[in-house]
Amino acid sequence: MNSGESAHDRHLPVASRRRRFSPALSGVASVLAVLAVLAVLAVVIVVLPGLVVERDLGGDRITAAERLGAVNNVRTTLIQAVGGAVVLFGAYATWRQLRVNQEGLNATREGHITDRFSRAVDQLGSEKTDVRIGGLYALRRIADHSAHDRESVIEIKAAFLRTHLPWPMPGQDSPAAELLSVNALPPLETRAPDAQVALTGLGVLCQRRQAGWLNVSYTDLRRADCDGLWLHHINFDGACLEAASIYQGNLTKASLIAANMRHAELGTSVLQQTRCIEADLRGARMVRADLREADFSGADLREANLRKARSHGTKFTRADLRLADLRGTDLTSADLTGAKLEGALASNVTIWPAGFDIQAAGVVVVEDPGDEPNILLHAAAIARNVPPLHSA
């Protein structure tokens, strides 16, 4: 019987006794490992140089001083090699530690972003407008700092607009039945400031967005402020953008099928390859807009202002352009099949498709207004009163 083992220890389970002695065993193992390393270094530095010299001599006789010098040279080389190996090992260990620390920081950062994301989404369901606005700004900051979450934030903002501003409005029989005249309607930033914040954030974030459809269809965006926003590849089908200000906006490849855009400000905007099929654009301003290869088939463009617009290859099949202002418009290779142009204004610098008969179409040629000035819209531009339509 082992006299060093107490009666209490003998009755302990084996696993408990192993846990009890594990720190001591770990310490012994560490000491043995250090001793082993020192022993290897001693062999390498003390013993190995002599063996190397004896092997290189091959039995030749040299003096003791020469042999000592040769051994010291080998020893110096080995010490340098060992030192280099230690430096490399230390650098590798440091790199590994930095990588582990970075992974830990990334995991912590992702956890913080997830918490912020959840809180911001919860704020969107609040009954208080200012709380919802705070949630929308929080989501935008998350999108600025996390490219991984940017697309999700964009989708959430689009869904926010669809659910908070449906068109037609509840209680209306059809999208064409407005409850108020657009001149009596406050701007979007006044009547629904949270929706304006969501729309602005959407237009800013889409500037760095990959091409892909985004659904904002059937929304009430009357008198919305979209100046300078990137709204490309967005589906606005059936939406109401009456009197909206989209000055210098980017609507490339957007879809505006059957959208209401009466009196919309689209000056100098880009609508390349945009689908405006059967859209209502009566009284819309598209001065110097880029309409190349856009599709306005069946659109109502009565009294629209398209002065100096670029319409290369634009499709106006069956479009209603009566009383529209086409002075200085470039309609090179545009498709005007079945278009109505009675009373439309043109000038001597309007460019028509080859072979198009403007007299038979009923176009009125008047003096050109000259260069169009740049329009600097002020903050209240979206609240301007729009004139009545003669073709209404």
Short mmCIF file of C-alpha atoms in Angstrom, two decimals:
data_model
loop_
_atom_site.label_atom_id
_atom_site.label_comp_id
_atom_site.label_asym_id
_atom_site.label_seq_id
_atom_site.Cartn_x
_atom_site.Cartn_y
_atom_site.Cartn_z
CA MET A 1 0.00 0.00 0.00
CA ASN A 2 1.29 3.50 -0.89
CA SER A 3 1.70 5.35 2.37
CA GLY A 4 1.72 8.75 0.54
CA GLU A 5 -1.85 8.28 -0.65
CA SER A 6 -4.48 9.16 1.95
CA ALA A 7 -7.57 7.08 2.58
CA HIS A 8 -9.71 9.91 1.22
CA ASP A 9 -7.73 10.01 -2.07
CA ARG A 10 -8.08 6.24 -2.49
CA HIS A 11 -11.86 6.54 -2.43
CA LEU A 12 -11.99 9.40 -5.02
CA PRO A 13 -13.05 8.50 -8.59
CA VAL A 14 -10.21 8.13 -11.09
CA ALA A 15 -11.40 11.10 -13.18
CA SER A 16 -11.48 13.36 -10.10
CA ARG A 17 -7.94 12.39 -9.15
CA ARG A 18 -6.77 13.06 -12.73
CA ARG A 19 -8.28 16.53 -12.66
CA ARG A 20 -6.66 17.14 -9.31
CA PHE A 21 -3.16 16.30 -10.55
CA SER A 22 -3.49 17.78 -14.07
CA PRO A 23 -1.93 21.21 -13.20
CA ALA A 24 1.09 19.50 -11.69
CA LEU A 25 1.45 17.19 -14.68
CA SER A 26 1.21 20.15 -17.04
CA GLY A 27 3.97 21.93 -15.15
CA VAL A 28 6.20 18.87 -15.30
CA ALA A 29 5.56 18.49 -19.01
CA SER A 30 6.49 22.12 -19.62
CA VAL A 31 9.76 21.72 -17.67
CA LEU A 32 10.61 18.56 -19.61
CA ALA A 33 9.91 20.30 -22.91
CA VAL A 34 12.21 23.19 -22.01
CA LEU A 35 14.94 20.77 -20.94
CA ALA A 36 14.57 18.86 -24.21
CA VAL A 37 14.94 22.06 -26.24
CA LEU A 38 18.02 23.09 -24.25
CA ALA A 39 19.51 19.65 -24.75
CA VAL A 40 18.98 19.85 -28.51
CA LEU A 41 20.54 23.32 -28.61
CA ALA A 42 23.50 22.10 -26.60
CA VAL A 43 24.04 19.23 -29.04
CA VAL A 44 23.71 21.55 -32.03
CA ILE A 45 26.04 24.23 -30.67
CA VAL A 46 28.57 22.15 -28.70
CA VAL A 47 28.76 18.73 -30.30
CA LEU A 48 27.63 19.18 -33.90
CA PRO A 49 30.30 21.76 -34.99
CA GLY A 50 33.10 19.33 -34.09
CA LEU A 51 31.46 16.49 -35.99
CA VAL A 52 31.02 18.72 -39.06
CA VAL A 53 34.68 19.77 -38.99
CA GLU A 54 35.90 16.17 -38.59
CA ARG A 55 33.75 15.08 -41.51
CA ASP A 56 34.98 17.90 -43.75
CA LEU A 57 38.65 17.17 -42.89
CA GLY A 58 38.30 13.52 -43.92
CA GLY A 59 41.21 12.44 -41.70
CA ASP A 60 43.57 15.33 -42.60
CA ARG A 61 45.76 16.71 -39.85
CA ILE A 62 45.51 20.37 -38.78
CA THR A 63 46.73 22.31 -35.77
CA ALA A 64 44.60 22.72 -32.68
CA ALA A 65 44.24 26.45 -33.32
CA GLU A 66 43.04 25.86 -36.88
CA ARG A 67 40.62 23.18 -35.73
CA LEU A 68 39.27 25.52 -33.01
CA GLY A 69 38.78 28.30 -35.58
CA ALA A 70 36.94 25.95 -37.95
CA VAL A 71 34.71 24.71 -35.13
CA ASN A 72 33.94 28.31 -34.08
CA ASN A 73 33.06 29.25 -37.66
CA VAL A 74 30.64 26.32 -37.90
CA ARG A 75 29.26 27.15 -34.48
CA THR A 76 28.69 30.81 -35.52
CA THR A 77 26.86 29.69 -38.65
CA LEU A 78 24.66 27.31 -36.68
CA ILE A 79 23.88 29.96 -34.08
CA GLN A 80 22.86 32.38 -36.84
CA ALA A 81 20.66 29.70 -38.41
CA VAL A 82 19.02 28.94 -35.06
CA GLY A 83 18.52 32.65 -34.43
CA GLY A 84 16.96 33.10 -37.84
CA ALA A 85 14.64 30.16 -37.21
CA VAL A 86 13.62 31.67 -33.86
CA VAL A 87 12.90 35.02 -35.53
CA LEU A 88 10.82 33.34 -38.24
CA PHE A 89 8.92 31.31 -35.66
CA GLY A 90 8.27 34.44 -33.61
CA ALA A 91 7.03 36.30 -36.69
CA TYR A 92 4.73 33.41 -37.58
CA ALA A 93 3.41 33.21 -34.02
CA THR A 94 2.78 36.97 -34.02
CA TRP A 95 0.97 36.76 -37.37
CA ARG A 96 -1.18 33.91 -36.11
CA GLN A 97 -2.04 35.84 -32.96
CA LEU A 98 -2.93 38.96 -34.97
CA ARG A 99 -5.13 36.88 -37.24
CA VAL A 100 -6.91 35.31 -34.28
CA ASN A 101 -7.42 38.75 -32.75
CA GLN A 102 -8.75 40.12 -36.05
CA GLU A 103 -11.18 37.24 -36.38
CA GLY A 104 -12.38 37.93 -32.86
CA LEU A 105 -12.83 41.63 -33.65
CA ASN A 106 -14.73 40.77 -36.83
CA ALA A 107 -17.02 38.42 -34.94
CA THR A 108 -17.66 41.11 -32.31
CA ARG A 109 -18.31 43.69 -35.02
CA GLU A 110 -20.75 41.39 -36.84
CA GLY A 111 -22.57 40.82 -33.58
CA HIS A 112 -22.88 44.57 -32.97
CA ILE A 113 -24.14 45.14 -36.55
CA THR A 114 -26.71 42.36 -36.13
CA ASP A 115 -27.96 43.94 -32.89
CA ARG A 116 -28.15 47.40 -34.50
CA PHE A 117 -29.92 45.95 -37.54
CA SER A 118 -32.55 44.26 -35.38
CA ARG A 119 -33.16 47.40 -33.31
CA ALA A 120 -33.47 49.55 -36.45
CA VAL A 121 -35.99 47.18 -38.04
CA ASP A 122 -38.00 47.16 -34.82
CA GLN A 123 -38.10 50.98 -34.92
CA LEU A 124 -39.78 50.89 -38.34
CA GLY A 125 -42.85 49.36 -36.73
CA SER A 126 -43.24 52.19 -34.24
CA GLU A 127 -46.35 54.38 -34.27
CA LYS A 128 -44.16 57.48 -33.81
CA THR A 129 -42.86 59.12 -36.98
CA ASP A 130 -39.61 60.31 -35.42
CA VAL A 131 -38.81 56.79 -34.19
CA ARG A 132 -39.36 55.39 -37.69
CA ILE A 133 -37.12 58.10 -39.15
CA GLY A 134 -34.42 57.18 -36.64
CA GLY A 135 -34.67 53.54 -37.68
CA LEU A 136 -34.34 54.46 -41.36
CA TYR A 137 -31.22 56.56 -40.69
CA ALA A 138 -29.77 53.75 -38.58
CA LEU A 139 -30.27 51.30 -41.47
CA ARG A 140 -28.58 53.70 -43.85
CA ARG A 141 -25.53 53.95 -41.56
CA ILE A 142 -25.39 50.15 -41.38
CA ALA A 143 -25.46 49.98 -45.19
CA ASP A 144 -22.61 52.51 -45.39
CA HIS A 145 -20.42 50.45 -43.05
CA SER A 146 -21.43 46.93 -44.09
CA ALA A 147 -21.48 46.05 -47.79
CA HIS A 148 -22.83 42.62 -46.82
CA ASP A 149 -26.02 44.20 -45.43
CA ARG A 150 -26.46 46.93 -48.07
CA GLU A 151 -28.80 44.95 -50.33
CA SER A 152 -30.98 43.94 -47.38
CA VAL A 153 -31.28 47.58 -46.28
CA ILE A 154 -32.27 48.61 -49.82
CA GLU A 155 -34.95 45.92 -49.95
CA ILE A 156 -36.30 46.98 -46.54
CA LYS A 157 -36.56 50.64 -47.63
CA ALA A 158 -38.42 49.62 -50.80
CA ALA A 159 -40.81 47.46 -48.77
CA PHE A 160 -41.33 50.36 -46.35
CA LEU A 161 -42.46 52.59 -49.22
CA ARG A 162 -44.79 49.94 -50.65
CA THR A 163 -46.48 49.25 -47.32
CA HIS A 164 -46.68 52.82 -45.99
CA LEU A 165 -47.65 54.60 -49.23
CA PRO A 166 -49.85 52.24 -51.27
CA TRP A 167 -51.39 53.49 -54.51
CA PRO A 168 -54.28 53.73 -55.06
CA MET A 169 -54.91 55.02 -51.58
CA PRO A 170 -57.26 53.02 -49.35
CA GLY A 171 -60.84 53.81 -50.27
CA GLN A 172 -60.09 54.78 -53.86
CA ASP A 173 -61.67 52.82 -56.69
CA SER A 174 -58.81 53.25 -59.18
CA PRO A 175 -55.33 54.83 -59.41
CA ALA A 176 -56.74 57.67 -61.49
CA ALA A 177 -59.11 58.89 -58.77
CA GLU A 178 -57.28 61.47 -56.63
CA LEU A 179 -58.76 62.71 -53.39
CA LEU A 180 -57.05 66.11 -53.65
CA SER A 181 -55.81 68.33 -56.42
CA VAL A 182 -52.03 68.03 -56.61
CA ASN A 183 -51.70 71.79 -55.92
CA ALA A 184 -53.56 71.31 -52.63
CA LEU A 185 -51.37 68.36 -51.62
CA PRO A 186 -48.38 68.99 -49.32
CA PRO A 187 -44.96 67.73 -50.48
CA LEU A 188 -44.07 64.19 -49.51
CA GLU A 189 -41.46 65.38 -47.00
CA THR A 190 -44.28 67.24 -45.17
CA ARG A 191 -47.11 64.73 -45.28
CA ALA A 192 -44.95 61.61 -44.86
CA PRO A 193 -41.42 62.61 -43.79
CA ASP A 194 -40.43 59.04 -42.97
CA ALA A 195 -41.33 57.93 -46.51
CA GLN A 196 -39.25 60.79 -47.97
CA VAL A 197 -36.29 59.70 -45.82
CA ALA A 198 -36.70 56.12 -47.05
CA LEU A 199 -36.89 57.27 -50.69
CA THR A 200 -33.82 59.49 -50.37
CA GLY A 201 -31.83 56.73 -48.70
CA LEU A 202 -32.91 54.34 -51.44
CA GLY A 203 -31.74 56.71 -54.19
CA VAL A 204 -28.38 57.23 -52.50
CA LEU A 205 -27.67 53.57 -51.75
CA CYS A 206 -28.68 52.46 -55.25
CA GLN A 207 -25.73 54.42 -56.63
CA ARG A 208 -23.47 51.58 -55.44
CA ARG A 209 -25.95 48.82 -56.12
CA GLN A 210 -25.47 46.00 -58.61
CA ALA A 211 -27.96 45.88 -61.48
CA GLY A 212 -31.15 44.12 -60.50
CA TRP A 213 -34.85 44.89 -60.24
CA LEU A 214 -36.17 46.59 -57.12
CA ASN A 215 -39.92 46.74 -56.58
CA VAL A 216 -41.43 50.11 -55.63
CA SER A 217 -44.54 49.66 -57.77
CA TYR A 218 -48.00 51.04 -56.89
CA THR A 219 -46.75 53.62 -54.40
CA ASP A 220 -48.00 57.14 -53.72
CA LEU A 221 -45.00 59.38 -54.43
CA ARG A 222 -46.83 62.57 -55.38
CA ARG A 223 -44.66 65.65 -54.89
CA ALA A 224 -41.73 63.48 -53.86
CA ASP A 225 -38.23 64.99 -53.86
CA CYS A 226 -36.03 62.75 -56.02
CA ASP A 227 -33.56 65.37 -57.25
CA GLY A 228 -30.20 63.82 -58.11
CA LEU A 229 -31.18 60.34 -56.90
CA TRP A 230 -30.10 57.09 -58.58
CA LEU A 231 -33.29 55.19 -59.31
CA HIS A 232 -32.02 52.89 -62.05
CA HIS A 233 -33.47 49.37 -62.46
CA ILE A 234 -36.39 50.25 -60.15
CA ASN A 235 -39.92 49.08 -60.88
CA PHE A 236 -42.30 52.07 -60.52
CA ASP A 237 -45.10 50.38 -62.49
CA GLY A 238 -48.49 51.82 -61.57
CA ALA A 239 -46.95 54.32 -59.12
CA CYS A 240 -48.16 57.91 -58.79
CA LEU A 241 -45.31 60.40 -59.24
CA GLU A 242 -47.50 63.37 -60.09
CA ALA A 243 -45.62 66.66 -59.68
CA ALA A 244 -42.59 64.77 -58.34
CA SER A 245 -39.23 66.50 -58.73
CA ILE A 246 -36.67 64.18 -60.37
CA TYR A 247 -34.29 66.86 -61.61
CA GLN A 248 -30.94 65.37 -62.69
CA GLY A 249 -32.11 61.94 -61.57
CA ASN A 250 -30.94 58.64 -62.99
CA LEU A 251 -33.81 56.41 -64.15
CA THR A 252 -31.76 54.24 -66.49
CA LYS A 253 -33.62 51.01 -67.34
CA ALA A 254 -36.32 51.81 -64.79
CA SER A 255 -39.88 50.64 -65.41
CA LEU A 256 -42.68 53.22 -65.32
CA ILE A 257 -45.40 51.26 -67.07
CA ALA A 258 -48.81 52.91 -66.54
CA ALA A 259 -47.28 55.29 -64.00
CA ASN A 260 -48.83 58.70 -63.32
CA MET A 261 -46.11 61.31 -63.94
CA ARG A 262 -48.20 64.33 -64.76
CA HIS A 263 -46.28 67.58 -64.23
CA ALA A 264 -43.19 65.65 -63.09
CA GLU A 265 -39.91 67.59 -63.27
CA LEU A 266 -37.44 65.43 -65.23
CA GLY A 267 -35.12 68.14 -66.50
CA THR A 268 -31.64 66.85 -67.47
CA SER A 269 -32.52 63.43 -66.06
CA VAL A 270 -31.30 60.17 -67.60
CA LEU A 271 -34.03 57.83 -68.85
CA GLN A 272 -31.98 55.63 -71.15
CA GLN A 273 -33.83 52.41 -72.05
CA THR A 274 -36.54 53.31 -69.52
CA ARG A 275 -39.96 51.73 -70.05
CA CYS A 276 -42.69 54.39 -69.92
CA ILE A 277 -45.30 52.33 -71.77
CA GLU A 278 -48.81 53.83 -71.41
CA ALA A 279 -47.53 56.22 -68.74
CA ASP A 280 -49.34 59.51 -68.11
CA LEU A 281 -46.76 62.26 -68.71
CA ARG A 282 -49.08 65.16 -69.44
CA GLY A 283 -47.40 68.45 -68.65
CA ALA A 284 -44.15 66.74 -67.62
CA ARG A 285 -40.91 68.70 -68.05
CA MET A 286 -38.13 66.75 -69.73
CA VAL A 287 -35.96 69.64 -70.87
CA ARG A 288 -32.52 68.36 -72.00
CA ALA A 289 -33.36 64.90 -70.67
CA ASP A 290 -31.58 61.83 -72.03
CA LEU A 291 -34.37 59.66 -73.50
CA ARG A 292 -32.24 57.51 -75.77
CA GLU A 293 -33.78 54.10 -76.57
CA ALA A 294 -36.56 54.66 -74.04
CA ASP A 295 -39.99 53.19 -74.75
CA PHE A 296 -42.95 55.62 -74.64
CA SER A 297 -45.33 53.36 -76.56
CA GLY A 298 -48.92 54.43 -75.92
CA ALA A 299 -47.79 57.10 -73.43
CA ASP A 300 -49.77 60.32 -72.96
CA LEU A 301 -47.30 63.16 -73.54
CA ARG A 302 -49.75 65.94 -74.23
CA GLU A 303 -48.34 69.36 -73.32
CA ALA A 304 -45.08 67.74 -72.21
CA ASN A 305 -41.92 69.83 -72.52
CA LEU A 306 -39.20 67.89 -74.36
CA ARG A 307 -37.13 70.84 -75.52
CA LYS A 308 -33.54 69.91 -76.36
CA ALA A 309 -34.15 66.32 -75.20
CA ARG A 310 -32.01 63.57 -76.73
CA SER A 311 -34.32 60.95 -78.19
CA HIS A 312 -32.06 58.84 -80.42
CA GLY A 313 -33.87 55.60 -81.14
CA THR A 314 -36.68 56.42 -78.71
CA LYS A 315 -39.93 54.57 -79.29
CA PHE A 316 -43.03 56.79 -79.47
CA THR A 317 -45.32 54.22 -81.10
CA ARG A 318 -48.97 55.32 -80.68
CA ALA A 319 -47.85 57.97 -78.18
CA ASP A 320 -49.96 61.13 -77.81
CA LEU A 321 -47.65 64.12 -78.36
CA ARG A 322 -50.30 66.71 -79.14
CA LEU A 323 -49.35 70.21 -77.96
CA ALA A 324 -45.97 68.90 -76.79
CA ASP A 325 -42.93 71.19 -77.04
CA LEU A 326 -40.34 69.53 -79.31
CA ARG A 327 -38.25 72.60 -80.10
CA GLY A 328 -34.64 71.53 -80.50
CA THR A 329 -35.43 67.89 -79.70
CA ASP A 330 -33.19 65.31 -81.34
CA LEU A 331 -35.48 62.58 -82.69
CA THR A 332 -32.87 60.82 -84.80
CA SER A 333 -34.07 57.29 -85.66
CA ALA A 334 -37.00 57.67 -83.25
CA ASP A 335 -40.07 55.52 -83.93
CA LEU A 336 -43.12 57.78 -84.40
CA THR A 337 -45.38 55.13 -85.88
CA GLY A 338 -48.98 56.01 -85.06
CA ALA A 339 -47.96 58.94 -82.85
CA LYS A 340 -50.32 61.93 -82.57
CA LEU A 341 -48.50 65.22 -83.14
CA GLU A 342 -51.25 67.72 -83.95
CA GLY A 343 -50.34 71.11 -82.50
CA ALA A 344 -46.90 69.95 -81.28
CA LEU A 345 -44.29 72.74 -81.40
CA ALA A 346 -41.05 72.31 -83.32
CA SER A 347 -38.26 74.60 -84.50
CA ASN A 348 -35.74 74.70 -87.29
CA VAL A 349 -33.21 72.82 -85.07
CA THR A 350 -35.55 69.95 -84.25
CA ILE A 351 -34.11 66.77 -85.77
CA TRP A 352 -36.72 64.40 -87.20
CA PRO A 353 -36.40 60.79 -88.35
CA ALA A 354 -35.44 60.40 -91.99
CA GLY A 355 -38.44 60.84 -94.28
CA PHE A 356 -40.84 62.01 -91.57
CA ASP A 357 -43.49 64.48 -92.88
CA ILE A 358 -44.06 67.07 -90.17
CA GLN A 359 -46.71 68.95 -92.17
CA ALA A 360 -48.84 65.83 -92.59
CA ALA A 361 -48.45 65.16 -88.86
CA GLY A 362 -49.78 68.64 -87.99
CA VAL A 363 -46.60 69.90 -86.34
CA VAL A 364 -46.36 73.69 -85.84
CA VAL A 365 -42.92 75.16 -86.57
CA VAL A 366 -42.04 78.21 -84.44
CA GLU A 367 -38.91 80.08 -83.41
CA ASP A 368 -36.39 78.16 -81.34
CA PRO A 369 -35.97 79.46 -77.74
CA GLY A 370 -32.18 79.06 -77.87
CA ASP A 371 -29.97 77.47 -75.25
CA GLU A 372 -31.77 76.17 -72.20
CA PRO A 373 -30.44 77.61 -68.94
CA ASN A 374 -29.48 75.38 -66.05
CA ILE A 375 -32.29 75.11 -63.54
CA LEU A 376 -31.15 75.50 -59.96
CA LEU A 377 -34.02 74.13 -57.95
CA HIS A 378 -34.46 75.52 -54.46
CA ALA A 379 -35.83 73.57 -51.51
CA ALA A 380 -39.44 74.59 -52.18
CA ALA A 381 -39.38 73.59 -55.85
CA ILE A 382 -41.45 70.47 -55.20
CA ALA A 383 -44.18 72.65 -53.68
CA ARG A 384 -44.66 74.78 -56.81
CA ASN A 385 -48.15 75.12 -58.24
CA VAL A 386 -48.60 73.33 -61.54
CA PRO A 387 -50.69 74.95 -64.30
CA PRO A 388 -53.96 73.35 -65.40
CA LEU A 389 -53.80 71.08 -68.43
CA HIS A 390 -55.65 72.22 -71.51
CA SER A 391 -55.88 68.62 -72.65
CA ALA A 392 -57.27 67.27 -69.38
#
